[in-house]
Structures are given as structure tokens and as C-alpha cells.
PDB file of C-alpha atoms in Angstrom:
ATOM      1  CA  MET A   1      -2.914 -39.625 -11.204  1.00 40.00           C
ATOM      2  CA  PRO A   2      -1.134 -37.874  -8.266  1.00 43.00           C
ATOM      3  CA  LYS A   3      -0.200 -34.256  -8.758  1.00 53.00           C
ATOM      4  CA  GLY A   4       3.419 -33.153  -8.758  1.00 46.00           C
ATOM      5  CA  PRO A   5       4.872 -30.668  -6.285  1.00 53.00           C
ATOM      6  CA  LYS A   6       3.446 -27.143  -6.308  1.00 75.00           C
ATOM      7  CA  VAL A   7       5.418 -24.806  -8.582  1.00 74.00           C
ATOM      8  CA  ARG A   8       6.233 -21.593  -6.713  1.00 86.00           C
ATOM      9  CA  GLY A   9       9.093 -19.647  -8.254  1.00 85.00           C
ATOM     10  CA  GLY A  10       9.766 -18.706 -11.844  1.00 91.00           C
ATOM     11  CA  ARG A  11       9.193 -15.937 -14.336  1.00 93.00           C
ATOM     12  CA  CYS A  12       6.181 -14.769 -16.282  1.00 92.00           C
ATOM     13  CA  GLN A  13       5.578 -12.055 -18.866  1.00 95.00           C
ATOM     14  CA  VAL A  14       2.898  -9.772 -17.463  1.00 94.00           C
ATOM     15  CA  ARG A  15       1.249  -6.571 -18.632  1.00 93.00           C
ATOM     16  CA  PHE A  16       3.873  -4.219 -17.218  1.00 90.00           C
ATOM     17  CA  GLY A  17       7.037  -6.285 -17.715  1.00 92.00           C
ATOM     18  CA  THR A  18       8.556  -9.544 -16.536  1.00 94.00           C
ATOM     19  CA  ALA A  19       7.449 -10.824 -13.137  1.00 95.00           C
ATOM     20  CA  GLU A  20       9.706 -13.078 -11.110  1.00 96.00           C
ATOM     21  CA  LEU A  21       9.194 -14.995  -7.868  1.00 96.00           C
ATOM     22  CA  ILE A  22      12.388 -15.602  -5.895  1.00 96.00           C
ATOM     23  CA  ARG A  23      12.608 -17.844  -2.831  1.00 95.00           C
ATOM     24  CA  ASP A  24      13.938 -16.346   0.411  1.00 95.00           C
ATOM     25  CA  LEU A  25      16.812 -18.585   1.487  1.00 93.00           C
ATOM     26  CA  ASP A  26      16.310 -17.541   5.131  1.00 94.00           C
ATOM     27  CA  ARG A  27      12.609 -18.464   5.356  1.00 94.00           C
ATOM     28  CA  PRO A  28      11.317 -21.833   4.067  1.00 90.00           C
ATOM     29  CA  ASN A  29       8.231 -20.390   2.353  1.00 94.00           C
ATOM     30  CA  GLY A  30       9.139 -16.739   1.881  1.00 97.00           C
ATOM     31  CA  TRP A  31       8.842 -15.296  -1.625  1.00 97.00           C
ATOM     32  CA  LEU A  32       9.873 -12.003  -3.216  1.00 97.00           C
ATOM     33  CA  LEU A  33       7.872 -10.764  -6.192  1.00 96.00           C
ATOM     34  CA  SER A  34       9.619  -8.382  -8.579  1.00 94.00           C
ATOM     35  CA  VAL A  35       8.614  -6.862 -11.915  1.00 93.00           C
ATOM     36  CA  ASP A  36      11.455  -5.917 -14.257  1.00 91.00           C
ATOM     37  CA  GLY A  37      13.855  -6.241 -11.335  1.00 90.00           C
ATOM     38  CA  VAL A  38      11.932  -3.855  -9.042  1.00 88.00           C
ATOM     39  CA  ALA A  39      10.774  -5.442  -5.782  1.00 91.00           C
ATOM     40  CA  GLN A  40       6.987  -5.293  -5.549  1.00 92.00           C
ATOM     41  CA  SER A  41       5.942  -7.595  -2.702  1.00 95.00           C
ATOM     42  CA  TYR A  42       7.200 -10.113  -0.175  1.00 97.00           C
ATOM     43  CA  VAL A  43       5.044 -12.851   1.356  1.00 97.00           C
ATOM     44  CA  ASP A  44       5.681 -15.699   3.741  1.00 97.00           C
ATOM     45  CA  LEU A  45       3.078 -18.338   2.973  1.00 97.00           C
ATOM     46  CA  ASP A  46       3.646 -19.995   6.351  1.00 96.00           C
ATOM     47  CA  ASP A  47       3.373 -16.753   8.327  1.00 97.00           C
ATOM     48  CA  PRO A  48       1.268 -13.995   6.721  1.00 97.00           C
ATOM     49  CA  LYS A  49       1.956 -11.770   9.741  1.00 97.00           C
ATOM     50  CA  HIS A  50       5.628 -11.570   8.759  1.00 97.00           C
ATOM     51  CA  LEU A  51       6.170  -8.298   6.896  1.00 96.00           C
ATOM     52  CA  GLU A  52       9.576  -7.950   5.298  1.00 95.00           C
ATOM     53  CA  PHE A  53       9.401  -4.413   3.884  1.00 95.00           C
ATOM     54  CA  ASP A  54       9.623  -1.564   6.387  1.00 94.00           C
ATOM     55  CA  TYR A  55       6.937   0.536   4.723  1.00 95.00           C
ATOM     56  CA  VAL A  56       4.473  -2.384   4.753  1.00 96.00           C
ATOM     57  CA  ARG A  57       5.160  -2.847   8.459  1.00 96.00           C
ATOM     58  CA  ARG A  58       4.369   0.854   8.971  1.00 96.00           C
ATOM     59  CA  ILE A  59       1.075   0.566   7.120  1.00 97.00           C
ATOM     60  CA  ALA A  60       0.254  -2.473   9.254  1.00 97.00           C
ATOM     61  CA  ASP A  61       1.180  -0.576  12.419  1.00 96.00           C
ATOM     62  CA  VAL A  62      -1.408   2.084  11.615  1.00 97.00           C
ATOM     63  CA  ILE A  63      -4.011  -0.591  10.877  1.00 98.00           C
ATOM     64  CA  ASP A  64      -3.199  -2.398  14.119  1.00 97.00           C
ATOM     65  CA  CYS A  65      -3.910   0.813  16.049  1.00 97.00           C
ATOM     66  CA  LEU A  66      -7.406   1.207  14.568  1.00 97.00           C
ATOM     67  CA  PRO A  67     -10.464  -0.049  16.490  1.00 96.00           C
ATOM     68  CA  ASP A  68     -10.801  -3.802  16.941  1.00 96.00           C
ATOM     69  CA  GLY A  69     -12.856  -5.976  14.630  1.00 96.00           C
ATOM     70  CA  PRO A  70     -13.060  -6.926  10.956  1.00 98.00           C
ATOM     71  CA  PHE A  71     -12.906  -4.359   8.160  1.00 97.00           C
ATOM     72  CA  GLN A  72     -14.546  -3.860   4.820  1.00 98.00           C
ATOM     73  CA  THR A  73     -11.360  -3.092   2.904  1.00 98.00           C
ATOM     74  CA  LEU A  74     -10.428  -1.946  -0.597  1.00 98.00           C
ATOM     75  CA  HIS A  75      -6.888  -2.275  -1.932  1.00 98.00           C
ATOM     76  CA  VAL A  76      -5.704  -0.332  -4.970  1.00 97.00           C
ATOM     77  CA  GLY A  77      -2.723  -2.336  -6.190  1.00 94.00           C
ATOM     78  CA  GLY A  78      -2.293  -6.011  -5.487  1.00 91.00           C
ATOM     79  CA  GLY A  79       1.142  -7.463  -6.160  1.00 93.00           C
ATOM     80  CA  ALA A  80       1.427 -10.625  -4.079  1.00 96.00           C
ATOM     81  CA  CYS A  81      -1.368  -9.348  -1.762  1.00 97.00           C
ATOM     82  CA  THR A  82       0.848  -9.030   1.305  1.00 98.00           C
ATOM     83  CA  LEU A  83      -1.483  -6.748   3.251  1.00 98.00           C
ATOM     84  CA  PRO A  84      -4.681  -8.638   2.362  1.00 98.00           C
ATOM     85  CA  ARG A  85      -3.040 -11.792   3.729  1.00 98.00           C
ATOM     86  CA  TYR A  86      -1.972  -9.891   6.864  1.00 98.00           C
ATOM     87  CA  LEU A  87      -5.479  -8.500   7.415  1.00 98.00           C
ATOM     88  CA  ALA A  88      -7.066 -11.912   6.905  1.00 98.00           C
ATOM     89  CA  ALA A  89      -4.787 -13.242   9.659  1.00 98.00           C
ATOM     90  CA  THR A  90      -5.067 -10.325  12.098  1.00 98.00           C
ATOM     91  CA  ARG A  91      -8.648  -9.191  11.421  1.00 98.00           C
ATOM     92  CA  PRO A  92     -10.544 -12.443  10.781  1.00 97.00           C
ATOM     93  CA  GLY A  93     -13.892 -11.913   9.125  1.00 97.00           C
ATOM     94  CA  SER A  94     -12.674  -8.946   7.074  1.00 98.00           C
ATOM     95  CA  SER A  95     -14.032  -8.709   3.528  1.00 98.00           C
ATOM     96  CA  GLN A  96     -11.425  -7.486   1.070  1.00 98.00           C
ATOM     97  CA  LEU A  97     -11.473  -6.441  -2.570  1.00 98.00           C
ATOM     98  CA  VAL A  98      -8.283  -5.785  -4.531  1.00 98.00           C
ATOM     99  CA  PHE A  99      -8.136  -3.787  -7.758  1.00 97.00           C
ATOM    100  CA  ASP A 100      -5.117  -4.505  -9.966  1.00 96.00           C
ATOM    101  CA  PRO A 101      -4.915  -3.719 -13.692  1.00 94.00           C
ATOM    102  CA  ASP A 102      -2.374  -6.448 -14.511  1.00 94.00           C
ATOM    103  CA  GLY A 103      -4.434  -9.559 -15.192  1.00 95.00           C
ATOM    104  CA  GLU A 104      -1.414 -11.686 -16.053  1.00 96.00           C
ATOM    105  CA  LEU A 105       0.271 -10.785 -12.777  1.00 96.00           C
ATOM    106  CA  VAL A 106      -2.901 -11.531 -10.819  1.00 96.00           C
ATOM    107  CA  GLU A 107      -3.110 -14.984 -12.388  1.00 96.00           C
ATOM    108  CA  PHE A 108       0.602 -15.637 -11.790  1.00 96.00           C
ATOM    109  CA  VAL A 109       0.226 -14.814  -8.080  1.00 96.00           C
ATOM    110  CA  ARG A 110      -3.066 -16.695  -7.827  1.00 95.00           C
ATOM    111  CA  GLU A 111      -1.521 -19.911  -9.121  1.00 94.00           C
ATOM    112  CA  ARG A 112       1.957 -19.731  -7.592  1.00 95.00           C
ATOM    113  CA  LEU A 113       1.200 -18.178  -4.190  1.00 96.00           C
ATOM    114  CA  ASP A 114      -2.134 -19.741  -3.215  1.00 94.00           C
ATOM    115  CA  LEU A 115      -4.179 -16.563  -3.460  1.00 95.00           C
ATOM    116  CA  ARG A 116      -7.414 -18.564  -3.440  1.00 94.00           C
ATOM    117  CA  SER A 117      -6.615 -19.745   0.080  1.00 95.00           C
ATOM    118  CA  VAL A 118      -7.006 -16.247   1.578  1.00 97.00           C
ATOM    119  CA  PRO A 119     -10.489 -16.104   3.153  1.00 97.00           C
ATOM    120  CA  ARG A 120     -13.008 -13.481   2.010  1.00 98.00           C
ATOM    121  CA  LEU A 121     -10.578 -11.991  -0.536  1.00 98.00           C
ATOM    122  CA  ARG A 122     -11.593 -11.060  -4.063  1.00 97.00           C
ATOM    123  CA  VAL A 123      -9.262  -9.708  -6.737  1.00 97.00           C
ATOM    124  CA  ARG A 124     -10.698  -7.769  -9.660  1.00 97.00           C
ATOM    125  CA  VAL A 125      -8.633  -6.976 -12.752  1.00 97.00           C
ATOM    126  CA  SER A 126      -9.308  -3.258 -13.000  1.00 95.00           C
ATOM    127  CA  ASP A 127      -7.653   0.121 -12.909  1.00 93.00           C
ATOM    128  CA  GLY A 128      -7.863   1.238  -9.300  1.00 94.00           C
ATOM    129  CA  ARG A 129      -9.563   4.500 -10.073  1.00 95.00           C
ATOM    130  CA  ASP A 130     -12.217   2.827 -12.202  1.00 96.00           C
ATOM    131  CA  GLY A 131     -12.689   0.159  -9.545  1.00 97.00           C
ATOM    132  CA  VAL A 132     -13.226   2.636  -6.708  1.00 98.00           C
ATOM    133  CA  ALA A 133     -15.776   4.490  -8.859  1.00 98.00           C
ATOM    134  CA  THR A 134     -17.977   1.372  -8.861  1.00 97.00           C
ATOM    135  CA  ARG A 135     -18.231   1.173  -5.064  1.00 98.00           C
ATOM    136  CA  ARG A 136     -21.184   2.435  -3.054  1.00 98.00           C
ATOM    137  CA  ASP A 137     -21.077   5.480  -0.787  1.00 98.00           C
ATOM    138  CA  ASP A 138     -20.035   4.789   2.831  1.00 98.00           C
ATOM    139  CA  SER A 139     -19.212   1.145   2.080  1.00 98.00           C
ATOM    140  CA  ALA A 140     -15.579   0.725   3.245  1.00 98.00           C
ATOM    141  CA  ASP A 141     -13.735   1.026   6.549  1.00 98.00           C
ATOM    142  CA  LEU A 142     -10.278   1.054   5.015  1.00 98.00           C
ATOM    143  CA  LEU A 143      -8.747   1.845   1.636  1.00 98.00           C
ATOM    144  CA  VAL A 144      -5.071   1.052   1.025  1.00 98.00           C
ATOM    145  CA  LEU A 145      -3.288   2.541  -1.988  1.00 97.00           C
ATOM    146  CA  ASP A 146      -0.036   0.807  -2.946  1.00 95.00           C
ATOM    147  CA  ALA A 147       0.092   0.877  -6.723  1.00 91.00           C
ATOM    148  CA  PHE A 148       3.203   1.189  -8.854  1.00 84.00           C
ATOM    149  CA  VAL A 149       4.040   0.551 -12.486  1.00 76.00           C
ATOM    150  CA  SER A 150       7.623  -0.649 -12.154  1.00 65.00           C
ATOM    151  CA  ALA A 151       9.031   1.984  -9.750  1.00 67.00           C
ATOM    152  CA  ALA A 152       6.598   4.815 -10.538  1.00 73.00           C
ATOM    153  CA  MET A 153       3.246   5.575  -8.972  1.00 80.00           C
ATOM    154  CA  PRO A 154       0.536   6.551 -11.506  1.00 81.00           C
ATOM    155  CA  SER A 155      -0.162  10.201 -10.724  1.00 82.00           C
ATOM    156  CA  ARG A 156      -3.870   9.836 -11.562  1.00 88.00           C
ATOM    157  CA  LEU A 157      -4.173   7.825  -8.348  1.00 93.00           C
ATOM    158  CA  MET A 158      -3.218  10.817  -6.235  1.00 92.00           C
ATOM    159  CA  THR A 159      -5.376  13.695  -7.432  1.00 95.00           C
ATOM    160  CA  VAL A 160      -7.954  15.712  -5.538  1.00 96.00           C
ATOM    161  CA  GLU A 161     -10.673  14.272  -7.758  1.00 97.00           C
ATOM    162  CA  PHE A 162      -9.718  10.664  -7.052  1.00 97.00           C
ATOM    163  CA  LEU A 163      -9.304  11.233  -3.324  1.00 98.00           C
ATOM    164  CA  ARG A 164     -12.743  12.816  -3.164  1.00 98.00           C
ATOM    165  CA  ASP A 165     -14.069   9.576  -4.629  1.00 98.00           C
ATOM    166  CA  VAL A 166     -12.088   7.646  -2.002  1.00 98.00           C
ATOM    167  CA  ALA A 167     -13.671   9.807   0.707  1.00 98.00           C
ATOM    168  CA  ARG A 168     -17.096   9.117  -0.794  1.00 98.00           C
ATOM    169  CA  VAL A 169     -16.583   5.360  -0.537  1.00 98.00           C
ATOM    170  CA  LEU A 170     -15.121   5.445   2.984  1.00 98.00           C
ATOM    171  CA  ARG A 171     -17.421   5.543   6.000  1.00 98.00           C
ATOM    172  CA  SER A 172     -17.221   8.601   8.251  1.00 96.00           C
ATOM    173  CA  THR A 173     -14.801   6.734  10.536  1.00 97.00           C
ATOM    174  CA  GLY A 174     -12.878   5.168   7.635  1.00 98.00           C
ATOM    175  CA  THR A 175      -9.131   5.434   7.051  1.00 98.00           C
ATOM    176  CA  PHE A 176      -7.124   6.010   3.888  1.00 98.00           C
ATOM    177  CA  LEU A 177      -3.549   4.690   3.739  1.00 98.00           C
ATOM    178  CA  ALA A 178      -1.045   5.203   0.934  1.00 97.00           C
ATOM    179  CA  ASN A 179       2.512   4.201   0.138  1.00 96.00           C
ATOM    180  CA  ILE A 180       4.391   7.002  -1.634  1.00 93.00           C
ATOM    181  CA  SER A 181       8.005   7.080  -2.749  1.00 91.00           C
ATOM    182  CA  ASP A 182      10.163  10.165  -3.192  1.00 91.00           C
ATOM    183  CA  GLY A 183      13.741  11.383  -3.084  1.00 88.00           C
ATOM    184  CA  PRO A 184      15.757  14.417  -1.958  1.00 89.00           C
ATOM    185  CA  GLY A 185      13.665  17.562  -1.705  1.00 89.00           C
ATOM    186  CA  LEU A 186      10.421  15.565  -1.303  1.00 93.00           C
ATOM    187  CA  ALA A 187       8.688  17.790  -3.871  1.00 91.00           C
ATOM    188  CA  PHE A 188       6.277  15.037  -4.931  1.00 92.00           C
ATOM    189  CA  VAL A 189       5.278  13.856  -1.472  1.00 94.00           C
ATOM    190  CA  LYS A 190       4.706  17.461  -0.357  1.00 95.00           C
ATOM    191  CA  ARG A 191       2.204  17.829  -3.173  1.00 95.00           C
ATOM    192  CA  VAL A 192       0.630  14.512  -2.227  1.00 95.00           C
ATOM    193  CA  VAL A 193       0.267  15.638   1.400  1.00 96.00           C
ATOM    194  CA  ALA A 194      -1.269  18.907   0.196  1.00 96.00           C
ATOM    195  CA  THR A 195      -3.734  16.883  -1.893  1.00 96.00           C
ATOM    196  CA  VAL A 196      -4.685  14.538   0.931  1.00 97.00           C
ATOM    197  CA  ALA A 197      -5.062  17.437   3.385  1.00 97.00           C
ATOM    198  CA  ASP A 198      -7.383  19.151   0.902  1.00 96.00           C
ATOM    199  CA  VAL A 199      -9.792  16.202   1.194  1.00 98.00           C
ATOM    200  CA  PHE A 200      -9.385  14.737   4.715  1.00 98.00           C
ATOM    201  CA  ASP A 201      -9.476  16.451   8.118  1.00 97.00           C
ATOM    202  CA  ASP A 202      -6.678  14.496   9.838  1.00 97.00           C
ATOM    203  CA  VAL A 203      -3.417  13.517   8.121  1.00 98.00           C
ATOM    204  CA  LEU A 204      -0.157  11.962   9.302  1.00 97.00           C
ATOM    205  CA  LEU A 205       3.064  11.104   7.530  1.00 97.00           C
ATOM    206  CA  LEU A 206       5.294   8.222   8.620  1.00 96.00           C
ATOM    207  CA  ALA A 207       8.776   7.375   7.309  1.00 94.00           C
ATOM    208  CA  ASP A 208      12.401   6.629   8.004  1.00 92.00           C
ATOM    209  CA  PRO A 209      14.011   9.808   9.416  1.00 92.00           C
ATOM    210  CA  ALA A 210      16.626   9.848   6.643  1.00 91.00           C
ATOM    211  CA  VAL A 211      13.903   9.796   3.991  1.00 92.00           C
ATOM    212  CA  LEU A 212      11.967  12.584   5.742  1.00 90.00           C
ATOM    213  CA  ARG A 213      15.151  14.669   5.844  1.00 87.00           C
ATOM    214  CA  GLY A 214      15.595  14.155   2.129  1.00 81.00           C
ATOM    215  CA  ARG A 215      18.859  12.270   2.463  1.00 84.00           C
ATOM    216  CA  ARG A 216      17.823   9.327   0.281  1.00 88.00           C
ATOM    217  CA  PHE A 217      15.051   7.960  -1.903  1.00 90.00           C
ATOM    218  CA  GLY A 218      12.537   5.857  -0.023  1.00 91.00           C
ATOM    219  CA  ASN A 219       8.977   5.096   0.964  1.00 93.00           C
ATOM    220  CA  LEU A 220       6.663   7.279   3.018  1.00 95.00           C
ATOM    221  CA  VAL A 221       3.301   6.217   4.435  1.00 97.00           C
ATOM    222  CA  ILE A 222       0.387   8.629   4.550  1.00 98.00           C
ATOM    223  CA  ALA A 223      -2.676   8.009   6.717  1.00 98.00           C
ATOM    224  CA  ALA A 224      -5.801  10.164   6.586  1.00 98.00           C
ATOM    225  CA  SER A 225      -9.306  10.215   7.992  1.00 98.00           C
ATOM    226  CA  ASP A 226     -12.150  12.558   8.804  1.00 98.00           C
ATOM    227  CA  THR A 227     -11.976  11.341  12.411  1.00 97.00           C
ATOM    228  CA  PRO A 228      -8.904  11.665  14.635  1.00 97.00           C
ATOM    229  CA  LEU A 229      -6.186   9.128  13.861  1.00 97.00           C
ATOM    230  CA  PRO A 230      -4.631   7.063  16.711  1.00 97.00           C
ATOM    231  CA  VAL A 231      -1.514   9.225  16.773  1.00 96.00           C
ATOM    232  CA  GLN A 232      -0.236   8.251  20.226  1.00 96.00           C
ATOM    233  CA  ASP A 233      -0.478   4.525  19.556  1.00 96.00           C
ATOM    234  CA  VAL A 234       1.163   4.857  16.144  1.00 96.00           C
ATOM    235  CA  THR A 235       3.928   6.984  17.662  1.00 94.00           C
ATOM    236  CA  ARG A 236       4.706   4.302  20.231  1.00 94.00           C
ATOM    237  CA  ARG A 237       4.838   1.592  17.590  1.00 92.00           C
ATOM    238  CA  ALA A 238       7.006   3.682  15.290  1.00 91.00           C
ATOM    239  CA  ALA A 239       9.474   4.442  18.074  1.00 89.00           C
ATOM    240  CA  SER A 240       9.798   0.792  19.142  1.00 88.00           C
ATOM    241  CA  ALA A 241      10.120  -0.685  15.641  1.00 84.00           C
ATOM    242  CA  ALA A 242      13.240  -2.538  14.521  1.00 82.00           C
ATOM    243  CA  PHE A 243      13.823   0.410  12.197  1.00 84.00           C
ATOM    244  CA  PRO A 244      12.245   3.370  14.024  1.00 88.00           C
ATOM    245  CA  ALA A 245      10.160   5.799  12.014  1.00 92.00           C
ATOM    246  CA  ARG A 246       9.347   9.451  12.495  1.00 93.00           C
ATOM    247  CA  LEU A 247       5.851  10.936  12.380  1.00 95.00           C
ATOM    248  CA  VAL A 248       4.732  14.262  10.964  1.00 95.00           C
ATOM    249  CA  ILE A 249       1.416  15.203  12.590  1.00 95.00           C
ATOM    250  CA  GLY A 250      -0.847  18.143  13.413  1.00 93.00           C
ATOM    251  CA  ASP A 251       0.523  21.580  12.604  1.00 93.00           C
ATOM    252  CA  LYS A 252       3.751  19.956  11.376  1.00 95.00           C
ATOM    253  CA  VAL A 253       1.802  18.498   8.447  1.00 96.00           C
ATOM    254  CA  HIS A 254       0.852  21.997   7.324  1.00 93.00           C
ATOM    255  CA  GLU A 255       4.443  23.193   7.762  1.00 95.00           C
ATOM    256  CA  PHE A 256       5.668  20.205   5.749  1.00 94.00           C
ATOM    257  CA  ARG A 257       3.396  20.877   2.762  1.00 94.00           C
ATOM    258  CA  GLN A 258       3.679  24.673   2.909  1.00 92.00           C
ATOM    259  CA  GLY A 259       3.762  26.149  -0.578  1.00 93.00           C
ATOM    260  CA  ALA A 260       2.937  22.820  -2.272  1.00 95.00           C
ATOM    261  CA  LYS A 261      -0.129  22.761  -4.506  1.00 94.00           C
ATOM    262  CA  PRO A 262      -2.621  19.881  -4.538  1.00 95.00           C
ATOM    263  CA  ILE A 263      -2.458  17.596  -7.574  1.00 95.00           C
ATOM    264  CA  THR A 264      -5.477  17.744  -9.887  1.00 95.00           C
ATOM    265  CA  ASP A 265      -6.645  15.881 -12.959  1.00 93.00           C
ATOM    266  CA  ALA A 266      -5.897  18.968 -15.023  1.00 92.00           C
ATOM    267  CA  ALA A 267      -2.182  18.879 -14.143  1.00 81.00           C
ATOM    268  CA  VAL A 268       0.323  16.447 -15.620  1.00 67.00           C
ATOM    269  CA  ILE A 269       2.614  15.134 -12.887  1.00 76.00           C
ATOM    270  CA  THR A 270       5.782  13.131 -13.405  1.00 74.00           C
ATOM    271  CA  THR A 271       6.186  10.861 -10.406  1.00 77.00           C
ATOM    272  CA  PRO A 272       9.713  10.265  -9.113  1.00 75.00           C
ATOM    273  CA  THR A 273      11.605   7.001  -9.549  1.00 69.00           C
ATOM    274  CA  PRO A 274      14.809   5.824  -7.881  1.00 69.00           C
ATOM    275  CA  SER A 275      18.061   5.522  -9.787  1.00 51.00           C
ATOM    276  CA  LYS A 276      18.084   1.917  -8.608  1.00 41.00           C
ATOM    277  CA  ASN A 277      15.869  -0.383  -6.553  1.00 40.00           C
ATOM    278  CA  ALA A 278      15.112   1.611  -3.408  1.00 43.00           C
ATOM    279  CA  PHE A 279      11.988  -0.076  -2.051  1.00 40.00           C
ATOM    280  CA  THR A 280      12.504  -1.145   1.532  1.00 41.00           C
TER     281      THR A 280
END
């Protein structure tokens, strides 16, 4: 008996709320994934290189400036797997493993958005911290952290102890990338930068200038490595983007985080959330 048309959109009750897939009226196969009304991911099934959210484009810009070739990549946080799809298209041969604790959401995305079609991609239902702990030393080239419960980032994913485990798993030339959100004052992201700088030798911060000046809530991208990051190439890409970004690098990183204490497992941190949907 012939199968009916593939069901794409719709709603589903998942672990952390109600997930919804909404079609983009401007792109024939573009889909927005939200959970409890908070935008989580955007994918274009016809063009995985199309990145709708500015912060995702900035993460991809850093990745694009890294040395050529496939990557062994870990992702903490899955959503609709926008970046794994992008990497599969731009870095063919890459092996990727995603950790996401929401099994219902993983299954929803797997069935509605053709997750099985992404080559060399595995998705494991697991807390990201527990998942990273299972990986071997020096086994990954890239680790991307983009994990939110609704609009809040779990603070246990940004402690010195966890980032030391990330550094253990990354090869000596590996790169850590994280999406952080914060608002006026940037108190949280300053502590995050202090934490990352406590573990890695080279750190850069990348964001919309208005967000970096504390004028509005928004996303900031942090990149870190124990080898020098491709700052000049990233700077050129950030300056020529449709929505130009500003970099904080070198001594400016230390000025930015001055007075901020690293986050540890012993401290209880309340991560900031926007008053309304502010993910761009």
C-alpha cells in the first residue's frame, strides 16, 4: 500500500514542554522548532548550509575558519540538529555524536525532519555532561555546546569541572564552541568567559555589538582552544556578515572578564532568561 505524504509540522509533548514545528512561508522546506514558544532551531531540509539564526551563523563562521577536512565532533544539545546538518554538508566525512536529554524531542525531530538521512550522525539520549564523561581522552576535534531548557542554559554545563572534562576529550588542536545568552550588564557571560579562560589558553567572544554593549538580551558565541584561534579570518567574516559582529580577543578578553569569578560545581548559578523570545 503506498505511503501518504511525509508529515512535517505539528506539535508534540516532550520532556521539557511542548515542541512545535512551524513551516517557513518564505522557504519551501524551512522549519522552525520551538519548545513552549521559545525558538530552539531552524533547518532548511533542502539547503542545510542555510543558517537562519545569527548566532548559529557565527558558530559556523568560526568552524569554517578552522583547518580543512572532516572533524570528529561532539554536540551537547541537539534541537533540530542544525549544525550537525551544516557540518555534514560542509565537512563531508565528519563523524558526529549529539547528546540531548530529551528523548521525546529527539524522536520527534528524527521522524519529522529526516534526521536519519544525515550521514555519519548519531544522537544519544543523554545529559550532555554525562555523555562527555564517557568519551575517550583526545578523541574529538570539535565540541559545540548549545543546550537550553526553554530559554535557560543549565549552569552545570558551564563549570570549571565540566570544561576540564571537555578539554580532556578534545585533541590538543581541538576547539570548543558555546552559545551563551545574557542581558544588560553581561554578569553571567563574564563569569562564563572567566571559566573558559581558566581552562583554555586562547579565548574569543563574538556577538552583535548591541549585545556586547549590554543594550539588549541576546546570544554570544565563545570559542576556545589550547592552540591559537584563527582570529584574523573570523574577524573578516564577522565584519562582512549580513549582521556584522564584534570580536573580543587577546587582552580585551581579560579586560572583559575582570573581577568575574569562574563558575564551579560548588556554586549555584541562576542563568539569565529573556523577558520574551530573544533568540536570534
